[in-house]
Coordinates of C-alpha atoms and ligand atoms in Angstrom, one line a residue:
M951 CA -27.3 -10.9 4.1
L952 CA -25.7 -10.9 0.7
T953 CA -28.1 -10.3 -2.1
R954 CA -27.6 -11.7 -5.5
P955 CA -26.7 -8.9 -7.9
A956 CA -29.4 -7.5 -10.1
L957 CA -27.0 -7.6 -13.0
V958 CA -23.8 -9.7 -13.1
S959 CA -23.0 -9.9 -16.8
K960 CA -19.9 -7.9 -17.6
R961 CA -21.1 -7.6 -21.2
C962 CA -24.4 -5.9 -20.5
L963 CA -24.5 -2.5 -22.0
T964 CA -26.9 -1.0 -19.5
R965 CA -26.1 -1.0 -15.9
L966 CA -28.8 -1.8 -13.3
L967 CA -27.0 -1.4 -10.0
S968 CA -28.1 -3.0 -6.8
T969 CA -29.3 -0.6 -4.1
R970 CA -26.3 -1.8 -2.0
A971 CA -23.8 -0.4 -4.6
S972 CA -25.9 2.4 -6.0
N973 CA -26.2 4.2 -2.6
I974 CA -22.5 4.2 -2.1
L975 CA -21.7 5.5 -5.6
T976 CA -24.4 8.2 -5.4
S977 CA -23.1 9.5 -2.1
L978 CA -19.7 10.1 -3.6
G979 CA -21.1 11.7 -6.8
L980 CA -20.1 8.7 -9.0
P981 CA -22.4 8.0 -11.9
T982 CA -24.5 4.8 -11.6
S983 CA -25.1 4.3 -15.3
G984 CA -23.2 4.6 -18.5
E985 CA -19.5 4.7 -18.8
I986 CA -17.3 6.7 -16.4
S987 CA -14.3 8.7 -17.5
G988 CA -11.1 7.3 -16.1
V989 CA -8.6 10.1 -16.9
Y990 CA -8.1 13.4 -15.2
D991 CA -5.4 15.9 -16.1
G992 CA -7.4 19.1 -15.4
Q993 CA -10.2 17.7 -17.5
W994 CA -12.1 14.4 -17.2
K995 CA -11.8 12.3 -20.3
G996 CA -11.0 8.7 -21.4
S997 CA -11.4 7.0 -24.8
G998 CA -9.3 3.9 -24.3
D999 CA -10.3 0.4 -23.4
V1000 CA -13.2 -0.2 -21.0
M1001 CA -12.1 -1.5 -17.6
H1002 CA -14.7 -3.2 -15.4
S1003 CA -15.0 -2.7 -11.7
V1004 CA -16.4 -5.9 -10.3
C1005 CA -17.6 -6.3 -6.7
P1006 CA -15.7 -9.2 -5.2
T1007 CA -18.5 -10.0 -2.8
T1008 CA -21.3 -10.4 -5.2
G1009 CA -19.8 -10.5 -8.7
E1010 CA -21.8 -7.5 -9.7
T1011 CA -20.3 -5.2 -12.3
L1012 CA -20.1 -1.8 -10.4
A1013 CA -18.9 0.3 -13.3
R1014 CA -17.5 0.4 -16.7
V1015 CA -14.6 2.9 -16.8
R1016 CA -12.9 4.3 -19.9
S1017 CA -9.2 4.1 -19.6
A1018 CA -6.6 6.4 -21.3
S1019 CA -5.8 6.0 -25.0
P1020 CA -2.0 6.2 -25.7
A1021 CA -2.6 9.8 -26.9
E1022 CA -4.4 10.7 -23.7
L1023 CA -1.7 9.2 -21.6
E1024 CA 0.9 11.3 -23.5
E1025 CA -1.2 14.4 -23.0
A1026 CA -1.7 13.7 -19.3
I1027 CA 2.0 13.4 -18.7
A1028 CA 2.6 16.7 -20.6
R1029 CA -0.2 18.4 -18.5
T1030 CA 1.2 17.0 -15.3
R1031 CA 4.7 18.4 -16.2
E1032 CA 3.2 21.8 -16.9
A1033 CA 1.4 21.7 -13.6
Y1034 CA 4.7 20.9 -11.9
M1035 CA 6.4 23.9 -13.5
Y1036 CA 3.7 26.1 -11.9
F1037 CA 3.4 24.2 -8.6
R1038 CA 7.1 24.1 -7.8
N1039 CA 7.1 27.9 -7.3
V1040 CA 4.2 27.9 -4.8
P1041 CA 5.7 28.4 -1.3
A1042 CA 5.9 25.1 0.7
P1043 CA 3.6 26.4 3.6
R1044 CA 1.0 27.4 1.0
R1045 CA 1.2 23.8 -0.4
G1046 CA 0.7 22.7 3.1
E1047 CA -2.4 24.8 3.4
I1048 CA -3.8 23.0 0.3
L1049 CA -3.0 19.7 1.9
R1050 CA -4.8 20.8 5.1
Q1051 CA -7.9 21.4 2.9
I1052 CA -7.6 18.0 1.3
R1053 CA -7.4 16.5 4.8
E1054 CA -10.6 18.5 5.7
G1055 CA -12.2 17.3 2.4
L1056 CA -11.6 13.7 3.4
A1057 CA -12.5 14.1 7.1
Q1058 CA -15.4 16.5 6.6
K1059 CA -17.2 13.9 4.6
A1060 CA -16.9 11.6 7.5
R1061 CA -18.2 14.2 9.9
W1062 CA -21.1 15.2 7.6
L1063 CA -22.0 11.6 7.3
F1064 CA -21.8 11.1 11.0
V1065 CA -24.6 13.6 11.4
L1066 CA -26.7 12.8 8.4
N1067 CA -25.8 9.3 7.3
D1068 CA -25.6 7.1 10.3
D1069 CA -21.9 7.4 10.9
R1070 CA -21.0 6.0 7.5
D1071 CA -17.9 7.0 5.8
D1072 CA -18.9 6.4 2.2
L1073 CA -15.3 6.5 0.9
G1074 CA -14.5 3.7 3.3
A1075 CA -17.6 1.9 2.2
L1076 CA -16.5 2.3 -1.5
I1077 CA -13.2 0.7 -0.6
T1078 CA -15.1 -2.2 1.0
L1079 CA -17.5 -2.5 -2.0
E1080 CA -14.8 -2.4 -4.7
M1081 CA -11.8 -4.1 -2.9
G1082 CA -13.6 -6.4 -0.5
K1083 CA -12.0 -5.6 2.8
I1084 CA -14.3 -5.2 5.8
R1085 CA -15.9 -1.9 6.6
T1086 CA -13.7 -1.0 9.6
E1087 CA -10.6 -1.5 7.5
G1088 CA -12.0 0.5 4.6
V1089 CA -12.7 3.4 7.0
G1090 CA -9.2 2.9 8.5
E1091 CA -7.7 3.4 5.1
V1092 CA -9.4 6.8 4.7
Q1093 CA -8.1 7.7 8.2
E1094 CA -4.6 6.8 7.1
F1095 CA -4.9 9.3 4.3
V1096 CA -6.2 11.9 6.8
D1097 CA -3.3 11.2 9.1
I1098 CA -0.6 11.5 6.4
C1099 CA -2.1 14.8 5.3
D1100 CA -1.8 16.1 8.9
Y1101 CA 1.8 14.9 8.9
A1102 CA 2.6 16.6 5.6
V1103 CA 1.0 19.9 6.6
G1104 CA 3.6 20.0 9.4
L1105 CA 6.3 18.8 7.1
S1106 CA 5.6 21.7 4.6
R1107 CA 7.2 24.0 7.2
M1108 CA 10.0 21.6 8.1
M1109 CA 11.5 20.3 4.8
N1110 CA 14.7 21.8 5.8
G1111 CA 18.2 21.6 4.2
R1112 CA 21.4 22.1 6.1
I1113 CA 24.4 24.4 6.4
V1114 CA 27.6 22.5 6.4
A1115 CA 30.9 23.8 7.7
S1116 CA 33.3 24.5 4.9
E1117 CA 37.1 23.9 5.2
R1118 CA 37.7 27.0 3.1
P1119 CA 37.7 30.5 4.7
G1120 CA 34.8 32.7 3.6
H1121 CA 32.8 29.7 2.2
S1122 CA 29.5 28.1 3.2
I1123 CA 28.0 24.9 1.9
Y1124 CA 24.2 24.5 1.8
E1125 CA 22.4 21.3 1.2
V1126 CA 19.2 22.5 -0.5
P1127 CA 16.1 20.4 -1.2
N1128 CA 14.0 21.5 -4.2
P1129 CA 11.0 20.0 -5.9
L1130 CA 11.8 17.0 -8.0
G1131 CA 9.3 16.9 -10.9
V1132 CA 6.6 14.5 -11.9
V1133 CA 6.0 11.6 -9.4
A1134 CA 4.2 8.6 -10.9
V1135 CA 2.3 6.6 -8.3
L1136 CA 1.6 3.0 -9.5
S1137 CA -0.5 1.3 -6.8
A1138 CA -1.8 -2.1 -5.9
F1139 CA -5.4 -3.3 -5.5
N1140 CA -5.3 -4.1 -1.8
F1141 CA -4.8 -0.5 -0.5
P1142 CA -6.6 1.4 -3.2
V1143 CA -6.6 4.7 -1.3
A1144 CA -4.0 4.9 1.5
V1145 CA -0.9 4.1 -0.6
Y1146 CA -1.8 7.0 -3.0
G1147 CA -2.4 9.2 0.1
W1148 CA 1.1 8.5 1.4
N1149 CA 2.6 9.5 -1.9
L1150 CA 0.3 12.4 -2.7
A1151 CA 0.8 14.1 0.7
L1152 CA 4.6 13.9 0.7
S1153 CA 4.9 14.7 -3.0
L1154 CA 2.6 17.7 -2.8
A1155 CA 4.3 19.1 0.2
A1156 CA 7.6 18.7 -1.7
G1157 CA 6.3 20.8 -4.6
N1158 CA 5.8 18.0 -7.2
A1159 CA 2.9 17.0 -9.4
T1160 CA 1.7 13.4 -9.2
L1161 CA 0.4 11.1 -11.9
W1162 CA -1.6 8.2 -10.3
K1163 CA -2.1 4.9 -12.1
P1164 CA -4.1 2.7 -9.7
S1165 CA -4.9 -0.9 -10.0
P1166 CA -7.2 -1.5 -13.0
T1167 CA -9.5 -3.4 -10.7
T1168 CA -10.1 -0.5 -8.2
P1169 CA -10.8 2.4 -10.6
L1170 CA -13.8 3.8 -8.6
C1171 CA -11.8 4.4 -5.4
A1172 CA -9.3 6.3 -7.5
I1173 CA -11.9 8.4 -9.3
A1174 CA -13.7 9.2 -6.0
V1175 CA -10.4 10.3 -4.3
T1176 CA -9.4 12.4 -7.4
K1177 CA -12.7 14.2 -7.4
I1178 CA -12.1 15.3 -3.8
V1179 CA -8.5 16.3 -4.4
S1180 CA -9.1 18.0 -7.7
S1181 CA -12.0 20.1 -6.4
I1182 CA -9.6 21.5 -3.7
L1183 CA -6.8 22.2 -6.1
E1184 CA -9.2 24.0 -8.4
R1185 CA -10.7 26.0 -5.6
N1186 CA -7.3 27.2 -4.7
G1187 CA -6.5 28.3 -8.3
M1188 CA -4.0 25.4 -8.8
P1189 CA -3.8 23.4 -12.0
G1190 CA -5.8 20.2 -11.6
A1191 CA -3.0 18.2 -13.2
V1192 CA -1.0 18.7 -10.0
A1193 CA -2.8 15.4 -9.1
S1194 CA -3.5 13.6 -12.4
L1195 CA -5.2 10.3 -12.7
I1196 CA -4.8 7.6 -15.4
I1197 CA -6.9 4.5 -15.3
G1198 CA -5.2 1.8 -17.3
G1199 CA -3.6 -1.7 -17.3
K1200 CA -0.2 -3.1 -17.8
K1201 CA 0.6 -1.2 -21.1
T1202 CA -0.2 2.1 -19.5
G1203 CA 1.9 1.2 -16.5
E1204 CA 4.8 0.3 -18.8
A1205 CA 4.5 3.6 -20.7
I1206 CA 4.6 5.6 -17.5
V1207 CA 7.6 3.7 -16.2
E1208 CA 9.5 4.2 -19.4
S1209 CA 8.7 7.9 -19.7
K1210 CA 11.7 10.3 -19.2
D1211 CA 9.2 12.9 -18.2
V1212 CA 8.6 11.1 -14.9
E1213 CA 11.4 11.8 -12.4
L1214 CA 10.2 9.4 -9.7
V1215 CA 8.2 6.2 -10.0
S1216 CA 6.7 5.1 -6.7
F1217 CA 5.6 1.5 -7.3
T1218 CA 3.6 -0.7 -5.0
G1219 CA 2.8 -4.2 -6.1
S1220 CA 4.1 -7.7 -6.6
E1221 CA 7.8 -8.6 -6.6
H1222 CA 7.4 -9.9 -10.2
V1223 CA 6.2 -6.6 -11.6
G1224 CA 8.5 -4.6 -9.2
R1225 CA 11.5 -6.3 -10.6
I1226 CA 10.6 -5.1 -14.2
V1227 CA 9.7 -1.6 -13.0
G1228 CA 13.0 -1.3 -11.0
Q1229 CA 15.1 -2.4 -13.9
T1230 CA 13.3 -0.1 -16.4
V1231 CA 13.6 3.0 -14.3
A1232 CA 17.2 2.3 -13.4
S1233 CA 18.0 1.9 -17.1
R1234 CA 17.0 5.5 -17.8
F1235 CA 18.6 6.7 -14.5
G1236 CA 15.2 7.7 -13.0
K1237 CA 14.4 7.4 -9.3
V1238 CA 12.3 4.6 -8.0
I1239 CA 10.6 3.6 -4.7
L1240 CA 9.6 -0.1 -4.6
E1241 CA 7.1 -1.4 -2.1
L1242 CA 6.7 -5.1 -3.0
G1243 CA 5.5 -8.4 -1.5
G1244 CA 5.8 -9.5 2.1
N1245 CA 6.1 -12.9 3.6
N1246 CA 5.9 -12.0 7.2
A1247 CA 6.5 -14.1 10.3
S1248 CA 5.4 -14.0 13.9
I1249 CA 7.5 -15.8 16.5
V1250 CA 6.0 -16.7 19.8
M1251 CA 8.3 -17.4 22.8
P1252 CA 7.4 -19.4 25.9
D1253 CA 7.2 -16.3 28.0
A1254 CA 4.8 -14.5 25.7
D1255 CA 1.4 -13.3 26.9
L1256 CA -0.7 -15.6 24.7
S1257 CA -3.8 -13.5 25.4
L1258 CA -2.1 -10.7 23.4
A1259 CA -0.4 -12.8 20.8
L1260 CA -3.4 -14.9 19.8
P1261 CA -5.8 -12.2 18.6
S1262 CA -2.9 -10.4 16.9
V1263 CA -1.9 -13.5 15.0
F1264 CA -5.5 -14.1 14.2
F1265 CA -5.9 -10.6 12.8
G1266 CA -2.6 -10.7 11.0
A1267 CA -3.5 -14.0 9.2
V1268 CA -7.2 -13.5 8.6
G1269 CA -7.7 -9.7 8.4
T1270 CA -8.3 -8.4 4.9
A1271 CA -8.6 -12.1 4.0
G1272 CA -4.8 -12.4 4.0
Q1273 CA -4.4 -9.7 1.4
R1274 CA -2.2 -7.2 3.2
C1275 CA 1.4 -6.9 2.3
T1276 CA 2.0 -7.2 6.0
S1277 CA -0.3 -10.2 6.6
T1278 CA 1.1 -12.9 8.9
R1279 CA 1.9 -15.8 6.6
R1280 CA 4.4 -17.7 8.8
L1281 CA 4.0 -18.6 12.5
Y1282 CA 6.9 -19.9 14.5
L1283 CA 5.8 -21.3 17.9
H1284 CA 8.1 -22.4 20.7
R1285 CA 7.6 -26.1 21.3
S1286 CA 6.5 -25.6 24.9
I1287 CA 3.5 -23.4 24.0
A1288 CA 2.7 -24.8 20.5
P1289 CA -0.1 -27.2 21.4
E1290 CA -2.0 -24.7 23.5
F1291 CA -1.5 -21.9 21.0
L1292 CA -2.7 -23.9 18.1
E1293 CA -5.7 -25.2 19.9
R1294 CA -6.8 -21.7 20.9
L1295 CA -6.0 -20.3 17.4
Q1296 CA -8.2 -23.0 15.8
K1297 CA -11.0 -22.1 18.1
L1298 CA -10.8 -18.5 16.9
Y1299 CA -10.8 -19.7 13.3
R1300 CA -13.9 -21.9 13.9
S1301 CA -15.7 -18.7 14.9
I1302 CA -15.2 -17.1 11.5
K1303 CA -18.1 -16.8 9.1
P1304 CA -17.8 -15.3 5.7
G1305 CA -20.1 -12.3 5.1
D1306 CA -20.8 -9.1 3.3
P1307 CA -17.9 -6.9 4.3
L1308 CA -20.2 -3.9 4.3
I1309 CA -22.1 -5.3 7.3
D1310 CA -20.8 -4.5 10.8
G1311 CA -19.4 -7.5 12.6
T1312 CA -18.3 -9.4 9.4
L1313 CA -14.6 -10.5 9.9
L1314 CA -14.1 -12.3 6.6
G1315 CA -14.7 -10.8 3.3
P1316 CA -13.8 -12.2 -0.2
L1317 CA -10.6 -12.3 -2.0
H1318 CA -10.4 -9.5 -4.5
T1319 CA -10.5 -11.4 -7.7
H1320 CA -11.6 -14.8 -9.0
A1321 CA -8.0 -15.4 -10.1
A1322 CA -6.9 -15.2 -6.5
I1323 CA -9.0 -18.3 -5.6
E1324 CA -6.8 -20.2 -8.0
T1325 CA -3.6 -18.9 -6.3
Y1326 CA -5.1 -20.0 -3.0
S1327 CA -6.1 -23.4 -4.3
K1328 CA -2.7 -24.0 -5.9
A1329 CA -1.0 -23.3 -2.5
V1330 CA -3.4 -25.6 -0.7
D1331 CA -2.8 -28.4 -3.3
Y1332 CA 0.9 -28.0 -2.9
L1333 CA 0.6 -28.3 0.9
Q1334 CA -1.5 -31.4 0.6
N1335 CA 0.7 -33.0 -2.0
S1336 CA 3.9 -32.3 0.0
G1337 CA 2.6 -34.0 3.1
A1338 CA 1.6 -30.9 5.2
E1339 CA -1.0 -31.2 7.9
I1340 CA -4.0 -28.9 7.2
L1341 CA -5.4 -28.0 10.7
T1342 CA -8.3 -26.0 9.4
G1343 CA -9.7 -24.6 6.1
G1344 CA -8.3 -25.5 2.7
S1345 CA -11.5 -25.0 0.6
Q1346 CA -13.6 -22.4 -1.1
Y1347 CA -17.0 -21.4 0.2
T1348 CA -19.2 -22.8 -2.5
E1349 CA -22.7 -22.5 -1.0
A1350 CA -25.0 -19.6 -2.0
P1351 CA -24.7 -16.7 -1.7
F1352 CA -20.9 -16.9 -1.3
D1353 CA -20.5 -18.8 -4.6
A1354 CA -21.2 -15.5 -6.4
G1355 CA -18.1 -13.9 -4.7
N1356 CA -14.5 -15.0 -4.1
F1357 CA -14.8 -16.5 -0.6
V1358 CA -12.2 -19.0 0.7
Q1359 CA -11.6 -20.6 4.1
P1360 CA -8.8 -19.2 6.2
T1361 CA -6.3 -22.0 6.4
I1362 CA -3.7 -23.1 9.0
A1363 CA -1.2 -25.7 7.8
I1364 CA 1.9 -27.3 9.2
P1365 CA 4.2 -28.0 6.3
K1366 CA 6.2 -31.2 6.4
S1367 CA 9.5 -29.4 6.9
P1368 CA 10.4 -25.9 8.2
N1369 CA 13.1 -25.7 5.5
T1370 CA 12.8 -22.1 4.3
K1371 CA 14.1 -23.1 0.9
D1372 CA 10.8 -24.9 0.2
Y1373 CA 8.5 -23.1 -2.3
I1374 CA 5.7 -22.8 0.3
W1375 CA 7.9 -20.8 2.7
Q1376 CA 9.6 -18.8 0.0
T1377 CA 6.5 -17.5 -1.7
E1378 CA 4.0 -14.8 -0.8
T1379 CA 0.6 -16.4 -1.4
F1380 CA -1.8 -13.5 -1.3
A1381 CA -4.6 -15.3 0.5
P1382 CA -5.4 -16.3 4.1
I1383 CA -3.0 -19.2 4.5
L1384 CA -0.9 -19.4 7.7
N1385 CA 2.0 -21.9 7.7
V1386 CA 3.3 -23.0 11.1
A1387 CA 6.5 -24.5 12.3
I1388 CA 7.8 -25.4 15.8
F1389 CA 11.2 -24.3 17.2
D1390 CA 13.3 -24.9 20.3
H1391 CA 15.6 -21.9 20.3
L1392 CA 15.1 -18.2 19.4
E1393 CA 18.1 -18.2 17.1
E1394 CA 16.6 -21.0 15.0
A1395 CA 13.3 -19.1 14.6
I1396 CA 15.2 -15.9 13.7
G1397 CA 17.1 -17.9 11.0
W1398 CA 13.8 -19.0 9.6
N1399 CA 12.4 -15.5 9.8
N1400 CA 15.3 -14.3 7.7
G1401 CA 15.6 -17.3 5.4
V1402 CA 13.1 -16.0 2.8
P1403 CA 13.6 -13.6 -0.1
Q1404 CA 11.2 -11.0 1.3
G1405 CA 11.8 -8.6 4.2
L1406 CA 8.8 -6.6 5.0
S1407 CA 7.3 -7.2 8.5
S1408 CA 8.1 -9.4 11.4
S1409 CA 7.0 -9.8 15.0
L1410 CA 8.3 -11.3 18.2
W1411 CA 6.1 -12.1 21.2
T1412 CA 8.1 -12.1 24.4
R1413 CA 8.4 -10.5 27.9
D1414 CA 12.2 -11.1 28.1
L1415 CA 14.4 -8.1 27.5
K1416 CA 17.2 -10.3 26.3
N1417 CA 15.1 -11.7 23.5
L1418 CA 14.0 -8.2 22.5
G1419 CA 17.7 -7.1 22.3
K1420 CA 18.6 -10.0 20.0
W1421 CA 15.5 -9.5 17.8
I1422 CA 16.1 -5.8 17.1
G1423 CA 19.9 -6.0 17.0
P1424 CA 22.4 -6.9 14.3
A1425 CA 21.7 -10.6 14.5
G1426 CA 18.0 -10.1 14.7
S1427 CA 15.2 -9.8 12.1
D1428 CA 16.3 -8.5 8.7
A1429 CA 12.9 -7.0 7.9
G1430 CA 12.0 -3.3 7.5
I1431 CA 9.4 -3.7 10.2
V1432 CA 10.6 -5.4 13.4
N1433 CA 7.8 -5.4 16.1
V1434 CA 7.8 -6.7 19.6
N1435 CA 4.4 -7.7 21.1
V1436 CA 2.7 -6.1 18.1
G1437 CA 1.5 -8.1 15.1
T1438 CA 3.0 -8.0 11.7
S1439 CA 0.0 -6.4 10.1
G1440 CA -0.9 -2.7 10.1
A1441 CA 1.4 0.3 10.7
E1442 CA 1.1 3.9 11.7
I1443 CA 2.0 6.7 9.4
G1444 CA 4.7 8.3 11.6
A1445 CA 7.5 5.9 11.0
A1446 CA 9.0 5.2 7.5
F1447 CA 7.1 2.2 6.1
G1448 CA 8.7 -0.4 3.8
G1449 CA 10.7 -3.6 3.5
N1450 CA 14.2 -4.9 2.7
K1451 CA 15.5 -7.5 0.2
S1452 CA 12.9 -8.5 -2.4
T1453 CA 10.3 -6.3 -0.8
G1454 CA 12.3 -3.6 -2.6
W1455 CA 14.1 -1.4 0.1
G1456 CA 11.5 1.4 -0.4
R1457 CA 10.4 3.7 2.3
E1458 CA 7.2 5.7 2.3
S1459 CA 5.0 7.7 4.7
G1460 CA 6.8 9.0 7.8
G1461 CA 10.4 9.1 9.1
D1462 CA 12.8 10.5 6.5
S1463 CA 10.8 9.2 3.5
W1464 CA 10.1 12.8 2.3
K1465 CA 13.8 13.2 1.4
Q1466 CA 13.2 10.9 -1.6
Y1467 CA 10.6 13.3 -3.1
V1468 CA 13.0 16.2 -3.5
R1469 CA 16.0 17.0 -5.6
W1470 CA 19.0 17.6 -3.4
S1471 CA 21.8 20.1 -4.3
A1472 CA 25.0 20.8 -2.5
C1473 CA 25.7 24.5 -3.0
T1474 CA 29.1 25.9 -2.0
V1475 CA 29.1 29.7 -1.8
N1476 CA 32.2 31.8 -1.8
F1477 CA 31.8 35.2 -0.2
S1478 CA 35.5 35.9 0.2
D1479 CA 38.0 37.6 -2.0
E1480 CA 40.0 34.4 -2.6
A1481 CA 39.2 31.3 -4.7
P1482 CA 41.0 28.5 -2.9
L1483 CA 40.6 24.9 -4.1
A1484 CA 39.4 22.2 -1.8
Q1485 CA 41.9 19.9 -0.1
G1486 CA 44.5 22.6 -0.6
V1487 CA 45.1 21.7 -4.2
N1488 CA 47.4 24.1 -6.0
F1489 CA 46.6 24.8 -9.6
T1490 CA 48.4 28.0 -10.3
A1491 CA 49.7 28.5 -13.8
T1492 CA 53.4 29.5 -14.0
D1493 CA 54.6 31.4 -17.1
Ligands
NAD1470 P1 0.6 -6.0 -9.3 O1 2.1 -6.1 -9.3 O2 -0.1 -7.0 -10.1 O3 0.1 -4.6 -9.8 C1 0.5 -3.4 -9.2 C2 0.4 -2.2 -10.2 O4 1.3 -2.4 -11.3 C3 -1.0 -2.1 -10.8 O5 -1.3 -0.8 -10.9 C4 -0.8 -2.7 -12.2 O6 -1.7 -2.3 -13.2 C5 0.6 -2.3 -12.5 N1 1.4 -3.1 -13.5 C6 1.2 -4.4 -13.8 N2 2.2 -4.7 -14.7 C7 2.9 -3.6 -15.0 C8 4.1 -3.4 -15.8 N3 4.7 -4.3 -16.5 N4 4.7 -2.2 -15.7 C9 4.2 -1.2 -14.9 N5 3.0 -1.4 -14.1 C10 2.5 -2.6 -14.1 O7 0.1 -6.1 -7.7 P2 -1.3 -6.3 -7.1 O8 -1.8 -7.7 -7.4 O9 -2.2 -5.2 -7.5 O10 -1.0 -6.1 -5.6 C11 -0.6 -7.1 -4.7 C12 0.9 -7.1 -4.4 O11 1.2 -5.8 -3.9 C13 1.3 -8.0 -3.3 O12 2.5 -8.7 -3.7 C14 1.5 -7.1 -2.1 O13 2.3 -7.7 -1.1 C15 2.0 -5.9 -2.8 N6 1.9 -4.7 -1.9 C16 3.0 -4.3 -1.3 C17 2.9 -3.2 -0.4 C18 4.1 -2.7 0.3 O14 4.0 -1.6 0.9 N7 5.2 -3.4 0.4 C19 1.6 -2.6 -0.2 C20 0.5 -3.1 -0.8 C21 0.6 -4.2 -1.7

């Protein structure tokens, strides 16, 4: 059961936390009263504006966090740069060993809790408390951080360059990766831990120092993670500012993006902000990784195994209350299976009940902020006014206790037209709204899949090899993630993760992503007694 918060006013100066929240904060060593420092650069500090962490389930104020003042931000960037100067000389396998300990720090907590605390992973629980996703997904995020640490430990012994054959006798060419510098990680609210984990692991293995500016609405997750990471850095005699933290809002983000002392900005967030970030970093010739909005489609063919497709589409559209970048937002059904598919999908939707995401068995938690309800309602209004058929959902949960949180009904709609130029198909609405259209030929559905600005995730449900070939080939899906009989939502760390087009073309996590976190040099070395020019150019002076 949801309990009404003991204290909901954001303006109250003293904090009386509910037991629900207090237990989680205490287990992670976070203060349950007073203001919390939101800046770490080797020292904890913070004298800027106060940011409120608000529980999306109950409306309770979880914490008041002091963000960075402009001077503190400047100092943190300087400290992070100093830390980089030191850390770049630490041998890569030693950096890997530190990552292994960070991995243990994250996983050990889970093991310890398994024995003493009823199998609870309190970092996962904190994600649930502060962000609003259900418990199993919160724990899954921590697991993703553990997984990428494992990956980066191995990588720390394999970040190899190459020897290239030279056309000149007595010459060798080496392609050499070196540490890059300061990597700023600007992250979104919906993955308040894992996205940082992806970046931290690769960046540390590569010999960089990171400066993390998380979403201002999930400061507690960032502080809890930084406490674990910094304790391990310090235990190993490393400067804490190898992994600095800055809690702050838009202005702080802008100052970091503009700073020439930041070599790489890894930005995860909306297309709107990503466009500004991309242009700003490009204007100072910095490096940028953009991981922006998704508008992901699932296509179900007549030969698909519906017993696999249905639960996957259900999870893709409703999981995380539709707040994953990879959430399924568009569903294209072949005419021959559409009636059955929609009937069975609606049955699944009818089984959904909102609940406290901390309680096992809850499938639907809240939207993260109150403002997100407006985004949801605006999209529903648009659908209704433009003649769409709303099959299920379309409203907020207004009865107690859900009225204290941001609960909305997962919605299935059939827009009047499948025309992808329409606003409803073009836009990522970050809420559980699934728009459906019916097709006759795979080519038509692939055209719709590709007809939107975004290009993150896509999925085809089929048993036919010919369909598969079309889907993953040159005339197939133009997204960065192109799945077959796997939903759009959720990815493993081993492959490079990211999207094309207005999703930003960024790649993080596995694959070759690490290559972006290093500075590449081509080194031609002459060990002969001649100095020939390339391409046989003759530049001999005659007198
Ligand atoms: P957002 O764009 O509002 O904020 C993201 C980050 O940018 C925050 O840390 C914010 O404080 C900061 N910021 C805001 N204005 C800024 C500015 N002018 N300059 C620099 N930084 C600024 O995004 P959000 O609402 O937190 O997250 C949801 C969005 O993130 C969705 O669009 C979702 O699809 C996307 N997302 C994408 C991926 C991916 O991998 N492609 C993953 C997660 C989330």
